[in-house]
């Protein structure tokens, strides 16, 4: 083996031709969505906002569970916290609703710090239940706050609703664009995180935590950062969801079904540990819901059954199957090593 | 060829056995035979495939159905818990006693299947008196040599026709090793055949009548122990 | 005196919590699995008892004799049919599958029985009390349930440490591969462990049904109480779990006495405090 072979240059690239095309298609879809207020009716706008919210929540949960290995069944704690913070900040602190959303995110992230300190003392399954207990505590505390309606909740005062935008139509457009902006920002931040060295550490943890640790990855620190970041995003989405609903109550804000069960099922069916998974899963979830809307409890039951079947027989979800068959990616995340052609002279590569 | 084959042939016959860990192939067409009442030694360097061979025989690793013939029956694809019921017991590498069980409980669970035979709790204590004194201690509180005795006794409690011993000398002082090997003849005298996997070549050759040497997953030497000269073993052990 | 009454109530409730917890920690001990649907199975047992008593016109005690074996059979089938496939190094499959089972049970019960609150009738014993002294009286039913809880935990301890059955469980828990070398079929042992767990759940469910109102949605709260009892008491120790249940029950009782809305919060705070200050629990088993 000659020394020259070891001096072959290589680049680490994220995109290749196929993923570039998919990314372009995605960008086109994005433009269409931005223009939605002009081509979509009010019901469609509401549906799209719901889809955006679930894509964001599922992507965040995927980051936490699929990449950092922290399986939480208590993220509804931050959805509800963000929602209650929005109401509290706008009603009691006179903060404009649009500014209250990121602020709710930051306070939610701050709350996540002591929670993490407690809950990280539990491992695996017990960690999961611990997160649920925390969510329960948040819910119970919220129902003690009589200034926000106690156990039965309250509505957003008209004065604050008007502060979003003067006309009703304008309000709906504004909330829609904020929802779209929020999901794009959250996905963008997740993408940035995963492309950074933190992301490399996370992918290592996802693939094999023990090996990652023995390679010097500070697993505890990475997990903590991801947990707080996820709380930040989840709280913002929670604030937005209830800004749109205009009404809050502890049971709705901290609902396990709405903010955890659905999110988990979406992520499992779409594909855990892959960034495209939650998007695919949300689409499938809503397609199912539109067709099976009237079934009520049976719908949730079927969803649970489907999730179990997927978990056992297609554990990487729908996107995982696609990746396996076609080696695709939409978002340029996979680092591909591209070797320079051997014609490069050894002298050059010594620089 | 030693005439230790009963009316229905050798007790154990391994035919052309292959074994894989995922994509990695550990055994390539290994064939051995163990006669009734025989002691067979398997030697070889680390990674040669000795433990893999024992695990395949014991049913802990999958194999072709007819790759392992025991007492005339094809058991290659049988799961481990059924293989024990057939009469093969394994003393696993590293002893692997049950940490939450006492010495006596470890022995008792070896007899879980209640197979008929000479080995009872009393007989095992007679063979290893040091264990009787410590019967109610947690198994982890014993010395290395005593733990090895517990592991052996546990396997004996299953009243096996064939006992597989995986590196029972590992980590033990020479005097302890000699002590344990001194009890093997008593085991054979009760009608149990032995397969011994050993790193300690001298001990293996002294205890066995037949020896196989594995090298990188293949049988590099097979023959009577008395024919295993230093040169032949070294050639087989390390390969060309 | 009111406080003494409160604490006694709490202790007795704690027995029930310990029973919720016993099945949970049994499974975790044997196969490192936590059944997220555990609380929902308790509720399922309650509904089974309801169906049996109404269909056959019998009381809760005879119903118990039918529900417990039925739950055990369900447990065995669940483990061998579904949960054995999820066991392995990865945490996600058993957690998500049992979460899915939880959702299925809750919504299935909702479809079959609606969200109406139900209760099992036990006759006179429901309101009977035992006047211990001036100002201190104890409900007979809670007392019987506490005694049952202690008996169950005692029986489980005896099973685990004095029988061949229990030896098999402990060995399989220590080293599933070597347990096979003893002739133990792991799939069968795990199935028996889950059968045992759900048998205890069955008993707990019937006791719950007699003691308080139930509806399909109360499962998760029972899971949480059981879980908190296990963590407060310390892992790997059934008597510790009883102590944990009692601590939880007393905390809730004191909280409720101060303000009805604080009952659950008081329990959660004690749990979080134990987690913060002594995460290994009050009586963890010393690993020797």
Short mmCIF file of N, CA and C in Angstrom, two decimals, chain A residues 2 8 10 19 27 35 51 65 93 105 117 135 160 197 213 238 276 279 288 310 314 332 338-339 344 349 351:
data_model
loop_
_atom_site.label_atom_id
_atom_site.label_comp_id
_atom_site.label_asym_id
_atom_site.label_seq_id
_atom_site.Cartn_x
_atom_site.Cartn_y
_atom_site.Cartn_z
N UNK A 2 0.70 2.09 -0.98
CA UNK A 2 1.58 3.25 -1.04
C UNK A 2 1.05 4.39 -0.22
N UNK A 8 -5.26 10.60 -0.66
CA UNK A 8 -6.35 10.95 -1.58
C UNK A 8 -7.26 11.96 -0.93
N UNK A 10 -10.65 13.90 -0.08
CA UNK A 10 -12.09 13.66 -0.12
C UNK A 10 -12.83 14.83 0.50
N UNK A 19 -31.31 14.31 -3.96
CA UNK A 19 -31.85 15.07 -2.84
C UNK A 19 -31.98 16.54 -3.22
N UNK A 27 -39.29 23.13 -1.83
CA UNK A 27 -39.32 24.60 -1.83
C UNK A 27 -40.54 25.11 -2.60
N UNK A 35 -48.78 31.11 -0.11
CA UNK A 35 -49.87 31.80 -0.82
C UNK A 35 -51.24 31.25 -0.48
N UNK A 51 -52.02 20.75 10.68
CA UNK A 51 -50.96 19.91 10.12
C UNK A 51 -49.59 20.48 10.48
N UNK A 65 -36.75 11.58 21.04
CA UNK A 65 -36.80 10.13 21.23
C UNK A 65 -35.96 9.39 20.20
N UNK A 93 -49.59 40.66 31.46
CA UNK A 93 -48.39 41.46 31.27
C UNK A 93 -48.48 42.35 30.03
N UNK A 105 -41.93 30.36 24.58
CA UNK A 105 -40.93 29.34 24.28
C UNK A 105 -39.75 29.43 25.22
N UNK A 117 -33.37 18.19 35.49
CA UNK A 117 -32.53 17.79 36.63
C UNK A 117 -33.20 16.68 37.43
N UNK A 135 -46.05 16.15 33.63
CA UNK A 135 -47.15 16.76 32.88
C UNK A 135 -48.40 16.83 33.76
N UNK A 160 -57.53 41.34 23.34
CA UNK A 160 -56.26 40.74 22.90
C UNK A 160 -56.42 40.14 21.52
N UNK A 197 -22.01 19.80 14.73
CA UNK A 197 -21.31 18.71 15.42
C UNK A 197 -22.19 18.08 16.48
N UNK A 213 -20.49 7.15 23.64
CA UNK A 213 -19.87 7.59 24.89
C UNK A 213 -18.39 7.25 24.90
N UNK A 238 -47.37 25.10 21.38
CA UNK A 238 -48.53 25.11 22.27
C UNK A 238 -49.15 26.47 22.35
N UNK A 276 -37.47 13.11 7.82
CA UNK A 276 -38.64 13.16 6.93
C UNK A 276 -39.82 12.40 7.52
N UNK A 279 -43.00 14.18 8.89
CA UNK A 279 -43.81 14.84 7.84
C UNK A 279 -44.70 13.80 7.16
N UNK A 288 -55.92 9.71 7.07
CA UNK A 288 -56.76 8.75 7.77
C UNK A 288 -57.91 9.45 8.47
N UNK A 310 -46.97 -1.39 13.05
CA UNK A 310 -45.80 -0.74 12.43
C UNK A 310 -44.56 -0.95 13.30
N UNK A 314 -42.46 -2.99 10.96
CA UNK A 314 -41.74 -2.00 10.14
C UNK A 314 -41.22 -0.94 11.09
N UNK A 332 -31.06 17.49 3.03
CA UNK A 332 -29.65 17.13 2.93
C UNK A 332 -29.02 16.97 4.30
N UNK A 338 -17.19 12.02 -0.51
CA UNK A 338 -16.96 11.99 -1.96
C UNK A 338 -15.46 12.02 -2.20
N UNK A 339 -14.96 10.96 -2.78
CA UNK A 339 -13.52 10.90 -3.02
C UNK A 339 -13.15 11.64 -4.29
N UNK A 344 -5.50 13.22 -9.07
CA UNK A 344 -4.89 14.27 -8.25
C UNK A 344 -3.50 13.83 -7.85
N UNK A 349 -2.02 17.14 -2.71
CA UNK A 349 -2.83 16.83 -1.52
C UNK A 349 -2.07 16.98 -0.23
N UNK A 351 -1.03 19.78 0.82
CA UNK A 351 -1.24 21.13 1.36
C UNK A 351 -2.20 21.09 2.54
#
